[in-house]
Structures are given as structure tokens and as C-alpha cells.
Short mmCIF file of C-alpha atoms and ligand atoms in Angstrom, two decimals:
data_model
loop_
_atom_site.label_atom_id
_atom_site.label_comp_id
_atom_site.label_asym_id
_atom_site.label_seq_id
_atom_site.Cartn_x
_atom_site.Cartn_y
_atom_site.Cartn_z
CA UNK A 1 -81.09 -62.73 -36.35
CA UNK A 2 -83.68 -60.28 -36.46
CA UNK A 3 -83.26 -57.25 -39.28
CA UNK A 4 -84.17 -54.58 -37.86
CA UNK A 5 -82.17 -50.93 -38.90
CA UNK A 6 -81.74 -48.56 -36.10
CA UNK A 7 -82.74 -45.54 -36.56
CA UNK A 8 -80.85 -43.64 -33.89
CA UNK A 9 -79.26 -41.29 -35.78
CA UNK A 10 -82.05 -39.96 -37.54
CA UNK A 11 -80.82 -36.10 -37.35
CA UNK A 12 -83.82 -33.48 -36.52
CA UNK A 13 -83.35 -30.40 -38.13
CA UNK A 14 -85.81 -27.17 -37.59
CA UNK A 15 -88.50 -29.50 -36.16
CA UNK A 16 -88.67 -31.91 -38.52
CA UNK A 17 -87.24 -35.06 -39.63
CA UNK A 18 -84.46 -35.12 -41.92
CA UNK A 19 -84.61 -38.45 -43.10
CA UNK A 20 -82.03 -39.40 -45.23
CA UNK A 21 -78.81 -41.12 -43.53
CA UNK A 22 -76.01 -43.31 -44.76
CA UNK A 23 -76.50 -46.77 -44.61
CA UNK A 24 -74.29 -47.90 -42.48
CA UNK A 25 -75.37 -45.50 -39.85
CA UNK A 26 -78.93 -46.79 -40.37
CA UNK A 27 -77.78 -50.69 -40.33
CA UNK A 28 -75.10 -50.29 -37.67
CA UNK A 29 -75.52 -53.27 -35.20
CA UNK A 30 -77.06 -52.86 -31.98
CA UNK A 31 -76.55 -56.10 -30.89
CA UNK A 32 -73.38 -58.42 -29.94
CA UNK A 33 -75.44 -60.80 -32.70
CA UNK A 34 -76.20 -58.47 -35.28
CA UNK A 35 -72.48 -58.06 -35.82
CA UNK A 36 -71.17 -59.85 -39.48
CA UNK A 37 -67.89 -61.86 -39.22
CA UNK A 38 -65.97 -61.12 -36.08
CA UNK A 39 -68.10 -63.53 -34.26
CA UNK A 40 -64.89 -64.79 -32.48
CA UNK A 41 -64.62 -61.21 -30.67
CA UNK A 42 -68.45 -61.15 -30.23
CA UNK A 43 -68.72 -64.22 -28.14
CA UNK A 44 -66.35 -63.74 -26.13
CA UNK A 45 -67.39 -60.14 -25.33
CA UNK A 46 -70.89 -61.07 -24.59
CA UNK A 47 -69.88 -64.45 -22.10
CA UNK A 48 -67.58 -61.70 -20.33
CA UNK A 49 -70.73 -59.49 -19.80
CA UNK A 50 -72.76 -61.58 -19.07
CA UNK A 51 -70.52 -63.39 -16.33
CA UNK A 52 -69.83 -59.67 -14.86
CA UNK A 53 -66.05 -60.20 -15.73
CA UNK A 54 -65.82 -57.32 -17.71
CA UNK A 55 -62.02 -56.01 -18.30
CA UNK A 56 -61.03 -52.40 -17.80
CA UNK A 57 -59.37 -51.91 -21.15
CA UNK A 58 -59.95 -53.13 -24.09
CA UNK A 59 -57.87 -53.28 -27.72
CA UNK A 60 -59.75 -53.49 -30.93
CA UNK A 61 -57.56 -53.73 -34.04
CA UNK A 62 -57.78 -54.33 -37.67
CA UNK A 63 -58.45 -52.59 -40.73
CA UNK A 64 -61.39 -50.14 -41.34
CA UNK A 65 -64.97 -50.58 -41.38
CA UNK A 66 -64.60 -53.97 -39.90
CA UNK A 67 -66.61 -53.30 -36.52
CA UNK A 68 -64.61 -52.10 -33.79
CA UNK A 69 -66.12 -48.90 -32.71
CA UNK A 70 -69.38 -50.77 -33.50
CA UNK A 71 -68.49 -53.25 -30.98
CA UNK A 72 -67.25 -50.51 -28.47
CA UNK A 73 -70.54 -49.07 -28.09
CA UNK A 74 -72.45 -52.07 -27.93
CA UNK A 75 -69.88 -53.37 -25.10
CA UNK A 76 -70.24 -49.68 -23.47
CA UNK A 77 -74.46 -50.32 -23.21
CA UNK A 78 -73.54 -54.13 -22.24
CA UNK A 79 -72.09 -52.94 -19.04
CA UNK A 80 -74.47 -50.22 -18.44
CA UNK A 81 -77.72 -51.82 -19.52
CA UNK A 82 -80.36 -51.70 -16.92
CA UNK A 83 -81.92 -55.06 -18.22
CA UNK A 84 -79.22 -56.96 -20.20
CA UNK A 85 -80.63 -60.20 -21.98
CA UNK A 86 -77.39 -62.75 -21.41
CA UNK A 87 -74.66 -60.08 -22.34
CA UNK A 88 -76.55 -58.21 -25.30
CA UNK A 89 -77.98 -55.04 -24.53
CA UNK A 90 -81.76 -54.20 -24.47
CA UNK A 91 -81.75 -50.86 -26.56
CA UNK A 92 -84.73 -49.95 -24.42
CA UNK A 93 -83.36 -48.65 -20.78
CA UNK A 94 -82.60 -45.44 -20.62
CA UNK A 95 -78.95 -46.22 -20.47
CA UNK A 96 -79.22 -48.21 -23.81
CA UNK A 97 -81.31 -44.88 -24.90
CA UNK A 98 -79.17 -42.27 -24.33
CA UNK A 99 -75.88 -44.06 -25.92
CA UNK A 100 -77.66 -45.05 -29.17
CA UNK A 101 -78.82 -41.68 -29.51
CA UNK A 102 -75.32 -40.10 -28.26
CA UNK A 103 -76.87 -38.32 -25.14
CA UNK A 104 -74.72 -40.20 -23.11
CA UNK A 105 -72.11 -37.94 -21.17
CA UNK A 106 -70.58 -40.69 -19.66
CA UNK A 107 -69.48 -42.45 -22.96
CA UNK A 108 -67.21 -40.43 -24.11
CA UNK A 109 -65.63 -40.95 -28.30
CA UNK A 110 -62.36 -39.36 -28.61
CA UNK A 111 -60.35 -39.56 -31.88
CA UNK A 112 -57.16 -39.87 -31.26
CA UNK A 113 -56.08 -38.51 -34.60
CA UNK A 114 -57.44 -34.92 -33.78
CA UNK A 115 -56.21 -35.19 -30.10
CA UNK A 116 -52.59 -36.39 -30.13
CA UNK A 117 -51.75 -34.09 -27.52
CA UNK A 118 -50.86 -34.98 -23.71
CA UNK A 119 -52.52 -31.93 -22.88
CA UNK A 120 -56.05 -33.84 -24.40
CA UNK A 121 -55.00 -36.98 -22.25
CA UNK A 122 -54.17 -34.97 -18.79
CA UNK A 123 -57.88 -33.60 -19.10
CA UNK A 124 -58.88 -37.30 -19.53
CA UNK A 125 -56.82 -38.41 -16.69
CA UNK A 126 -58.35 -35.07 -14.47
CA UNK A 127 -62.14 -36.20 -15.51
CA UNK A 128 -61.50 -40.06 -15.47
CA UNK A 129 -61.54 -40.06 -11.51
CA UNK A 130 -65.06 -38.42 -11.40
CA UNK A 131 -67.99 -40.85 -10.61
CA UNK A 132 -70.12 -41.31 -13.75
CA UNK A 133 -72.94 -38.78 -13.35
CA UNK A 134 -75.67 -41.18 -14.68
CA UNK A 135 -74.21 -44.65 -15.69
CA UNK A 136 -73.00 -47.34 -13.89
CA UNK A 137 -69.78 -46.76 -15.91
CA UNK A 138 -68.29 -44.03 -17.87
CA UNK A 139 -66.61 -45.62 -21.01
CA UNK A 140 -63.98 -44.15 -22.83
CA UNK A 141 -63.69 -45.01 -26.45
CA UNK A 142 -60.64 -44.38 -27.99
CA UNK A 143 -60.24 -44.38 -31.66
CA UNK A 144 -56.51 -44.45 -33.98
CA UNK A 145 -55.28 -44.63 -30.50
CA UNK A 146 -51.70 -45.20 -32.09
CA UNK A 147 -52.23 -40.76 -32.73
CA UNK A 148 -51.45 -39.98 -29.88
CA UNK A 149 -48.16 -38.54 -29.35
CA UNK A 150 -45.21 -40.57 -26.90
CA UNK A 151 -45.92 -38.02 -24.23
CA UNK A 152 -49.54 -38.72 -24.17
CA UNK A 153 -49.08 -42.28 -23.93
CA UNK A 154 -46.89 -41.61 -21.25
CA UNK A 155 -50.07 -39.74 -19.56
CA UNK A 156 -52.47 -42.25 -20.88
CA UNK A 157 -50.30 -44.94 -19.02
CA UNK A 158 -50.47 -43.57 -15.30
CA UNK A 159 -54.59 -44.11 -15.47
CA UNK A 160 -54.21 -47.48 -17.08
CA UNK A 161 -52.19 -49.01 -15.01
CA UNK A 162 -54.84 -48.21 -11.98
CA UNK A 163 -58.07 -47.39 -12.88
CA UNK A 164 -60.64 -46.28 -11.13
CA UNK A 165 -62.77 -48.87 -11.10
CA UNK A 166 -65.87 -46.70 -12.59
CA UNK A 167 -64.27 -46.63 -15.85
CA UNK A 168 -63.84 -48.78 -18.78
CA UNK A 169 -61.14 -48.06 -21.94
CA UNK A 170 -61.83 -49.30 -25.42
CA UNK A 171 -58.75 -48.41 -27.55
CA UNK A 172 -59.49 -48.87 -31.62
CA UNK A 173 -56.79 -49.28 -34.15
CA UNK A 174 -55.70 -49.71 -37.55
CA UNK A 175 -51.56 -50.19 -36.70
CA UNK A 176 -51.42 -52.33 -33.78
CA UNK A 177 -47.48 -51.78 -34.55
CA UNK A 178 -47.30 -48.11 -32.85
CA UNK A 179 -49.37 -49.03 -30.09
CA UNK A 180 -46.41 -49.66 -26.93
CA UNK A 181 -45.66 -52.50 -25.41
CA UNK A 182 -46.26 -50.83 -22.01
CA UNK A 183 -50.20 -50.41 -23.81
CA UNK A 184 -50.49 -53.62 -25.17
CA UNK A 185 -50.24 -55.46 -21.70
CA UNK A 186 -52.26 -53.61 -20.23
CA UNK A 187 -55.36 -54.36 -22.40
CA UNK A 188 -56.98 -57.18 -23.75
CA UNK A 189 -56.52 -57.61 -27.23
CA UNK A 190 -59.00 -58.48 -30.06
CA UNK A 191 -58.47 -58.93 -33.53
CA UNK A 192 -60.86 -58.00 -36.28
CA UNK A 193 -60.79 -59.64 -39.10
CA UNK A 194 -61.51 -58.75 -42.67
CA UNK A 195 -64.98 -59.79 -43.17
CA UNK A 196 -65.92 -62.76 -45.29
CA UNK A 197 -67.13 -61.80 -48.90
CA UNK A 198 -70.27 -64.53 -48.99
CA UNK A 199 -71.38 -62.99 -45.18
CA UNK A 200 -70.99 -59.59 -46.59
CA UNK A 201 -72.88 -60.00 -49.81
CA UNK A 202 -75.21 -62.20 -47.82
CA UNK A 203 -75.73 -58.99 -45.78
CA UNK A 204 -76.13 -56.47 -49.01
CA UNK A 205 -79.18 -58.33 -49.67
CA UNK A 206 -81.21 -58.70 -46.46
CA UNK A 207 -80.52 -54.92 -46.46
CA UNK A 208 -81.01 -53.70 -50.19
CA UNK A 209 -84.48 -56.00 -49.66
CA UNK A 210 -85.96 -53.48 -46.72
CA UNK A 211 -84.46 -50.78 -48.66
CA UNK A 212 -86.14 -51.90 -51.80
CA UNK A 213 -83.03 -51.57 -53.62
CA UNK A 214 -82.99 -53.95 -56.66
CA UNK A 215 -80.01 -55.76 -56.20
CA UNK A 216 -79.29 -59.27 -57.68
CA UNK A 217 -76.77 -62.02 -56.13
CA UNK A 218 -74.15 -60.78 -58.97
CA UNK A 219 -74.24 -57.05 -57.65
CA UNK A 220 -74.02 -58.23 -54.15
CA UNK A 221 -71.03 -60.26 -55.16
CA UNK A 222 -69.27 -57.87 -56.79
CA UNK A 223 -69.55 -55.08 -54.47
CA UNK A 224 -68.19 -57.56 -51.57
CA UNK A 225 -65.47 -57.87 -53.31
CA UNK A 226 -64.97 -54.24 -53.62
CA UNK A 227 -65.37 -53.58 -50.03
CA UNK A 228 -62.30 -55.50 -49.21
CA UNK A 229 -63.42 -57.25 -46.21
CA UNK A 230 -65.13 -54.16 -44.45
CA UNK A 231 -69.04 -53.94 -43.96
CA UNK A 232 -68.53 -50.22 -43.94
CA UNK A 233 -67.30 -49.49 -47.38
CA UNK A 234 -70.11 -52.15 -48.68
CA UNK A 235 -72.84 -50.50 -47.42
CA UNK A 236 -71.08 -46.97 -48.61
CA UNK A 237 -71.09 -49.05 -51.97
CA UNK A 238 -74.04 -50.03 -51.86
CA UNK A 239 -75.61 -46.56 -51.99
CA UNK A 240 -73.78 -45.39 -54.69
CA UNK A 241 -74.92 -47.59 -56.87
CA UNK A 242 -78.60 -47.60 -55.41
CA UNK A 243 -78.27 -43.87 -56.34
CA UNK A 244 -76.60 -44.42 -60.01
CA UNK A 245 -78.72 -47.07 -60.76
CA UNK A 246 -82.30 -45.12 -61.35
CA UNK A 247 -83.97 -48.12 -59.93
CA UNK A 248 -82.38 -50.74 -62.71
CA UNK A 249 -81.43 -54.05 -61.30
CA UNK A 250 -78.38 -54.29 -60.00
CA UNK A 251 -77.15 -57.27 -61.53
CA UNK A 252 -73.03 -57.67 -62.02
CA UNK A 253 -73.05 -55.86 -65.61
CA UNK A 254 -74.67 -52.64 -63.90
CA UNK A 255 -73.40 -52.38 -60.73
CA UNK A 256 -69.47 -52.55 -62.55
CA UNK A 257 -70.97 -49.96 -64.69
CA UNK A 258 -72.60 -47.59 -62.03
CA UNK A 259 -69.53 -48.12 -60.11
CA UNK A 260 -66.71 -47.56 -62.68
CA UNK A 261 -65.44 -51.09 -62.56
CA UNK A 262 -65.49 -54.02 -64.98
CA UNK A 263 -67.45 -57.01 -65.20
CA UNK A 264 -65.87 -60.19 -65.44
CA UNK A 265 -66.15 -60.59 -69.37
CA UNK A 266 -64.34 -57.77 -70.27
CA UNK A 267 -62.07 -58.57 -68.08
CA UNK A 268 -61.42 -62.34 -69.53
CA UNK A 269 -61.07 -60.55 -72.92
CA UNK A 270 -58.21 -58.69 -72.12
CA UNK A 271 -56.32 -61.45 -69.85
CA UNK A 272 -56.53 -63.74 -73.18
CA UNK A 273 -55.29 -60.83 -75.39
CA UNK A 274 -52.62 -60.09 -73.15
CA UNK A 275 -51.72 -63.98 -72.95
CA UNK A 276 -51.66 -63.92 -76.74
CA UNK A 277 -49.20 -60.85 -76.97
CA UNK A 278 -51.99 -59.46 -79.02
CA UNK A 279 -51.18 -55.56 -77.39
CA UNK A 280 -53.07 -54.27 -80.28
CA UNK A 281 -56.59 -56.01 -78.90
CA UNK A 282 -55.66 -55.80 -75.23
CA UNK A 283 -55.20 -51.71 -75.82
CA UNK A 284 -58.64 -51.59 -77.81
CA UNK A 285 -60.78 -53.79 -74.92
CA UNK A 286 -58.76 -51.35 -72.16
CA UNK A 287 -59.90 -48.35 -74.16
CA UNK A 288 -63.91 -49.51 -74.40
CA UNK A 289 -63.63 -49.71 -70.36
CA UNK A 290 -62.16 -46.97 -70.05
CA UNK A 291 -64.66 -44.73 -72.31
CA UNK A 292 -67.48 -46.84 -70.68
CA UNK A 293 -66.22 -45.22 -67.60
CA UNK A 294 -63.87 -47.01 -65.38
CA UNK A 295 -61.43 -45.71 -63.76
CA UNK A 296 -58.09 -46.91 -65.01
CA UNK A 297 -57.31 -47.89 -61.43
CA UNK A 298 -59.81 -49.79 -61.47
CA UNK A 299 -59.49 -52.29 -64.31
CA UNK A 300 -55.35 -52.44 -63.39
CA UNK A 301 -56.82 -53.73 -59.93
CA UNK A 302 -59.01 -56.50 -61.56
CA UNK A 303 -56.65 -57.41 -63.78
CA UNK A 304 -53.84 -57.39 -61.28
CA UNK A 305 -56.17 -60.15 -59.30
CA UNK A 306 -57.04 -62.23 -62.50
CA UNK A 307 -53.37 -62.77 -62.88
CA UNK A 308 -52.48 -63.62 -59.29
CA UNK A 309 -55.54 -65.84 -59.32
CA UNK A 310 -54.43 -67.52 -62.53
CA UNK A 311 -50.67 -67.89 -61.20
CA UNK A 312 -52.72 -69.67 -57.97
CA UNK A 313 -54.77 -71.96 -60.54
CA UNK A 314 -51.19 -72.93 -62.07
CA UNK A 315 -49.59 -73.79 -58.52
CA UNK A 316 -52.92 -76.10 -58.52
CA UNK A 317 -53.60 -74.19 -55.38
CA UNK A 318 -56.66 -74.24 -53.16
CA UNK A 319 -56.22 -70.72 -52.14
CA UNK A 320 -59.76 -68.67 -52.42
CA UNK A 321 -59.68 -66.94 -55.66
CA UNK A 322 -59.71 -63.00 -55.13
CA UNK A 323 -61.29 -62.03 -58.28
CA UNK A 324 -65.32 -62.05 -58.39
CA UNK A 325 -67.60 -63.19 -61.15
CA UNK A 326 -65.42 -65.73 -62.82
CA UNK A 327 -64.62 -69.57 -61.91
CA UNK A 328 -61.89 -71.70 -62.11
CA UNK A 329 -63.03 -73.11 -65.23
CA UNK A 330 -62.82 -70.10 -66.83
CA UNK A 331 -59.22 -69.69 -65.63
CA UNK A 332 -58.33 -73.17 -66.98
CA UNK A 333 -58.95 -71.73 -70.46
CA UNK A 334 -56.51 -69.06 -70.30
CA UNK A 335 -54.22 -70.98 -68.40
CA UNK A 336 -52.09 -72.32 -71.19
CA UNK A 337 -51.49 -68.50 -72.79
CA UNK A 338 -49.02 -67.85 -69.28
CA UNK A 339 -46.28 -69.39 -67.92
CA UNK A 340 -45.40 -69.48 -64.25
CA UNK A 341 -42.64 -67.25 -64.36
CA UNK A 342 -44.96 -64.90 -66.95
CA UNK A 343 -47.42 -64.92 -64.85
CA UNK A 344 -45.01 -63.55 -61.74
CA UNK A 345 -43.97 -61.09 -63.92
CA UNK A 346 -47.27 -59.79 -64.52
CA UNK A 347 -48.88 -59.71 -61.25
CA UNK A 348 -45.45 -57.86 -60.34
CA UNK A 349 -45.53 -55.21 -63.30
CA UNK A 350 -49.66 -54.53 -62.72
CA UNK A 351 -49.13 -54.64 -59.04
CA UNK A 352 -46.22 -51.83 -59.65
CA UNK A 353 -48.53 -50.07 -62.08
CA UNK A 354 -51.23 -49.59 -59.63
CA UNK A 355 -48.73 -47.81 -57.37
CA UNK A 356 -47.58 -45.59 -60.06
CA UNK A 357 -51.40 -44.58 -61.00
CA UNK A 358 -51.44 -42.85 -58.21
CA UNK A 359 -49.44 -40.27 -58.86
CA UNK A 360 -49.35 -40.27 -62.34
CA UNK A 361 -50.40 -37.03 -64.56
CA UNK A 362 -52.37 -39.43 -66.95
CA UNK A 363 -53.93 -42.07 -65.76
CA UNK A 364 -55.03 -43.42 -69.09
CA UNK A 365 -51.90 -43.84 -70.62
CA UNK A 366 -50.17 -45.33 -67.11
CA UNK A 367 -52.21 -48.04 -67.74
CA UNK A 368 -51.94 -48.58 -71.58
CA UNK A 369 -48.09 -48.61 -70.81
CA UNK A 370 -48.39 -51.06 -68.23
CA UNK A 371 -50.91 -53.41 -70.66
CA UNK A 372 -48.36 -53.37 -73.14
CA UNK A 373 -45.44 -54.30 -70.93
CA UNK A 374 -47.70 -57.25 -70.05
CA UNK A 375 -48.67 -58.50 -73.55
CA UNK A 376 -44.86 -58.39 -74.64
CA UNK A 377 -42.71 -58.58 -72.19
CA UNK A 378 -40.17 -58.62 -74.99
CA UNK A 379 -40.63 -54.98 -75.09
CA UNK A 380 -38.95 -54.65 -71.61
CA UNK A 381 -35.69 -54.30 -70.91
CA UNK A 382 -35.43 -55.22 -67.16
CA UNK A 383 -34.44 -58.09 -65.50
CA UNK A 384 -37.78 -59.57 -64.67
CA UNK A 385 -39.08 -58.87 -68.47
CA UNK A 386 -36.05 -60.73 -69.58
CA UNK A 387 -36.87 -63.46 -66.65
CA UNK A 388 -40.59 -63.74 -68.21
CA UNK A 389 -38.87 -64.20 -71.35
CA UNK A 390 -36.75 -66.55 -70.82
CA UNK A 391 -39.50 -68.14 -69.09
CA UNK A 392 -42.22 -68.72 -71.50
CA UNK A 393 -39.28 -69.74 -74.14
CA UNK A 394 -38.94 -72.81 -71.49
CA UNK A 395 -42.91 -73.13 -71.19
CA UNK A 396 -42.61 -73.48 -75.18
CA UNK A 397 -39.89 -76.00 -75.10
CA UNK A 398 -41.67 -78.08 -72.85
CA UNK A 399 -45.25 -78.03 -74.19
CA UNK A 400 -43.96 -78.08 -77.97
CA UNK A 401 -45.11 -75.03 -78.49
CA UNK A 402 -42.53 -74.29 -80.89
CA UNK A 403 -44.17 -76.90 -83.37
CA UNK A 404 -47.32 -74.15 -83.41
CA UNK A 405 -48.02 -71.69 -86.36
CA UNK A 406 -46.39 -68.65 -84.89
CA UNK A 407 -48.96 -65.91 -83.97
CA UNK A 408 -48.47 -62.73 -85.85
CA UNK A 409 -47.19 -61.24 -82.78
CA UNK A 410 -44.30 -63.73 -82.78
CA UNK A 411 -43.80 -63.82 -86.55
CA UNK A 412 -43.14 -59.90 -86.52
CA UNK A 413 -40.34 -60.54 -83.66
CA UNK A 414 -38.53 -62.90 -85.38
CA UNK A 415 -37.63 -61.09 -88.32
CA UNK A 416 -34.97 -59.48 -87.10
CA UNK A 417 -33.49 -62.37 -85.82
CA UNK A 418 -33.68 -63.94 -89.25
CA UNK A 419 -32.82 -61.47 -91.18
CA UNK A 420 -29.28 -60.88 -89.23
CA UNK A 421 -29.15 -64.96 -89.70
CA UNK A 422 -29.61 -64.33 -93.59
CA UNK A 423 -26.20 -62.08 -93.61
CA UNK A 424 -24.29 -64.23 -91.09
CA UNK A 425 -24.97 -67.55 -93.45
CA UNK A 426 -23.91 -65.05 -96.58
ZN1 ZN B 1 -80.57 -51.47 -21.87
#
């Protein structure tokens, strides 16, 4: 695949060239090829051009920043392209032209979130049944279709179910769930997926090497898995840290720190003091994160994947691990610190945490709270605390744990218990 960026949207301002432009505008695929991980959609799309079966409506769903409205306007130059090599477009014709650089007044971007209305969709309906004025087709992409109110699907509805033929429909969407029925049969339906991390880091780095940005396999990795699954928020990524970096390599260690999240180390550290009950050491690693800068959201998040990937390494599952710069070996050593049922708990109670960090007034302390809950359970009053309890008490039973020297967390529980078992014996 050749790696070329596009530089389309290279915005002129008073004469001359105002060069700067995100990155994902600049390295937005121009090509059926060029386009990372939805190669299922891609093929497909390009046979159908290429065979002249093109549909007249399309549906593109699945989460942001995975391609759709990338794929919409390469599909809209597919079917206009004056010299099409097998399906792709050439980006040279005029046609090609005039869409990259958005000239084109027969393809025609409407976002559906700012025009709900059926009064928006009537005009559409009115226009629809002009000839194109200079394509072969006019092209209607339409993005968060599910906006649009029930009259204007109602509206929408009358032109889909007979187009003219001059016109092609590409609906985009993130909830494929309020899109109607009446819609959905209408179209043909692709799913995007999330994008794989490897293609995506794979990606970072052809790109960050034209860009000369420094970045190293571990930065690429990491911000992958921060882009959860969309090329989009990579590349947005990406550029952040290009721009916090002041040209250091972006290995894993700076990129977490130029992006406010934590590195894998740190992040072991706390998981062991946690599995250890030692609160005292899991608050004091928490707190050098936090004053190196992460967001508390953040390091709940990482930890909150450490602990479902360690509950998967205790099922003995081959489920991908979510977490990014550790291996399963490294999970095998702080396997034996968490039960099952612990470990349940404690995906639950950070998983819970992250929704309460939203809205809480302090973010800091949210998440101290929610550390200590997970390093003694014991401290916790509700049901599942008691169930993690209860739990590990089993885990100890079986593994003979109770033969151990008791940790100083442990010892300072059971004197209570003791001491009440003094004045009963008395
Ligand atoms: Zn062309």
C-alpha cells in the first residue's frame, strides 16, 4: 500500500498556505486499500463498483472514528470517477478532484444531528429529483442518521423506497438500534468494526515516520490501546503527544507521561499492593501518578483492565488481554495475591468507580476511596465486599494459606476477633 497523505484539505487563508492540519485529515484514506481494518466492508464495496452493481443506499455503522464517512466518500468518487482503476478511485479526474477538495455540489454531507427536522429532509426530498449538475451521481451522505426526528424518517422514507436512479444514500451511524426497521431494509448494511490494536499501531508508525515524529513500538502500542479501536482518536493521540513531547522519543514511559496515563510498571506496583491489602502502599504509588500527572480516570481505567485481564489469566482463558505493555507472565506473578471471586469484585468496584469519576467533585479522592475498597474489601459493607470476603477466606483454605505468616494487614484485623475470644474463654 502506498503512503502517501492527502493533502486536500490544506485550508488557504489570505493567499497563502496555512499549513498546519490534524492528522487524520492529512492521512485520511483515499483509497478503498488505504483503509485499516474494515477490509471486510472494503472488498466488498470495491467488487460492487467495479462490477457496476452499485446499491442505492447504503448503512455504515459502528462506533466512532472507525471509517465510515471515510468510506462514504471514497464510495461517492468510486461511482463518479471518470477513470476508476478496478473499483478504487483515481484522485485525479476532475470528479475525484472536486470531492477530495469538497467542491463537489453534488455530494452533499448532512449531519443529521444538527438537522433532525422533516422540514431539512422535505428540502432533500425537493432537490433529490434534480439531475446532478456535474456528476454522474449526486451522493447523499448522511451522518448520526438515527437524529433525525420520526417525522423525518417518515419523509426520508418516501425517497428511499423509489429513488431516482441519479442518486445514491450513504447513512452513517453510531446506534444502529434507533435506526427503523422500515430504514434498515431498505439499505444495505455494513458493519465497522473496532479496529485491531497491532494494525493501528502498525499504522502510528508508517505515519509518525513521514512526519518525523519520534515514536518507538512502545508509544505506538500504548496509544492503540488508548484509541479504543478507532484510527481517528489515534491519530488525534498521536499529535498530542508529538506536541508534548519536544521532540523526545516516544517510547511507552513518555508517551503515558505526555498523555496523563501510566506505564505498565506503575501500574503492576499498585495491582500487587492492592493484592497484598497493603492500602497504605497502593494509596502512596496512586498518589506519585497522580502528582506525575494522570488523570485519576485514567489510572482507575488501567487498573480496571489489569484486573479483568488477571480474572481472564485465572479462567486460563485465551481471550486477548486488554491491557498494553505487560504479558501474561507478568500476570502469573500477581496471580496468587486474588482470588476469583476477589478479582470479580474488583473489576466490579473499579468499573463502578470509573462511572462515579465522572461526576464526582474530587476526582482524587474518588479514586483513593475506590483503591482502598479494593485492597480491603473487609472495609466494605456490601454484599459483594462480603462475597470477596468470603471468597478469598476459601482461596486460603484451599491453597493453605492459612499456614502463612499473616501480613501486617491481616494481623491488625484479627485483633479484634481475638481479643473478644480472650473474654468469651474468661
Ligand atoms: Zn477519478
Amino acid at each position: 500500500m502506498a503512503l502517501m497523505p492527502c493533502f486536500f484539505a490544506i485550508k488557504k487563508r489570505g493567499g497563502g498556505c496555512f499549513l498546519h492540519q490534524a492528522l487524520y485529515r492529512k492521512w485520511r484514506p483515499m483509497q478503498f486499500a488505504e483503509v485499516i481494518g474494515q477490509e471486510h466492508i472494503t472488498r466488498t464495496l470495491k467488487g460492487q463498483a467495479k462490477a457496476g452493481r452499485l446499491s442505492h443506499a447504503y448503512l455504515f455503522c459502528g462506533t466512532r472514528g472507525t471509517g465510515k464517512t471515510t468510506c462514504a466518500r471514497i464510495l461517492a468518487k468510486a461511482i463518479n470517477c471518470e477513470l476508476p482503476q478496478h473499483g478504487d478511485p483515481c484522485n485525479k479526474c476532475p470528479a475525484c478532484l472536486s470531492i477530495n477538495d469538497g467542491s463537489a455540489t453534488d455530494v452533499i454531507e448532512i449531519d443529521a444531528a444538527t438537522y433532525t427536522g422533516v422540514n431539512n429532509i422535505r428540502e432533500l426530498r425537493d432537490e433529490a429529483v434534480y439531475s446532478p449538475s456535474l456528476l454522474r451521481k449526486r451522493v447523499y451522505i448522511i451522518d448520526e442518521v438515527h437524529m433525525l426526528s420520526t417525522s423525518a424518517f417518515n419523509a426520508f422514507l418516501k425517497i428511499l423506497e423509489e429513488p431516482p436512479s441519479h442518486v445514491m444514500f450513504v447513512l452513517a451511524t453510531t446506534e444502529l438500534h434507533k435506526v427503523p426497521a422500515t430504514i434498515l431494509s431498505r439499505c444495505q448494511r455494513f458493519d465497522f468494526h473496532r479496529i485491531d490494536r497491532g494494525k493501528i499501531a502498525k499504522r502510528l508508525l508508517a505515519i509518525a515516520q513521514v512526519e518525523n515524529i519520534p515514536l518507538e513500538p512502545g508509544g505506538a502500542a500504548l496509544l492503540a490501546h488508548a484509541s479504543d479501536g478507532a484510527m481517528r482518536n489515534a491519530l488525534s493521540l498521536l499529535e498530542q503527544a508529538a506536541a508534548g513531547s519536544n521532540g523526545v522519543r516516544l517510547d511507552a514511559e513518555t508517551t503515558s507521561a505526555v498523555l496523563g496515563m501510566v506505564s505498565a510498571g506503575p501500574l503492576l506496583q499498585l495491582a500487587l499492593a492492592i493484592g497484598k491489602g497493603d492500602a497504605s502502599s497502593a494509596l502512596a504509588l496512586f498518589g506519585e501518578q497522580y502528582r506525575a500527572g494522570a488523570e485519576p480516570a485514567a489510572v482507575m481505567d488501567r487498573l480496571s483492565c489489569l484486573l479483568r485481564d488477571l480474572l481472564i489469566c485465572h479462567m486460563e482463558s485465551k481471550v486477548e488481554l486488554l491491557g498494553e505493555g505487560y504479558s501474561r507472565e507478568d500476570l502469573q506473578e500477581l496471580l496468587p495475591k486474588f482470588s476469583p471471586g476477589r478479582l470479580l469484585y474488583s473489576v466490579q468496584t473499579a468499573q463502578q468507580a470509573l462511572a462515579d469519576l465522572q461526576r464526582s467533585p474530587n476526582r482524587q479522592i474518588s479514586a483513593e476511596m475506590c483503591i482502598v475498597a479494593l485492597a480491603r474489601p473487609v472495609l466494605g459493607g456490601e454484599p459483594a465486599a462480603l462475597a470477596a470476603r468470603l471468597d478469598a477466606l476459601e482461596h486460603k483454605l484451599a491453597t493453605g494459606g492459612f499456614g502463612m505468616p499473616a501480613t501486617p494487614a491481616a494481623k491488625a484485623e484479627s485483633k479484634p476477633v481475638s481479643a473478644k475470644a480472650e473474654t468469651s474463654s474468661k
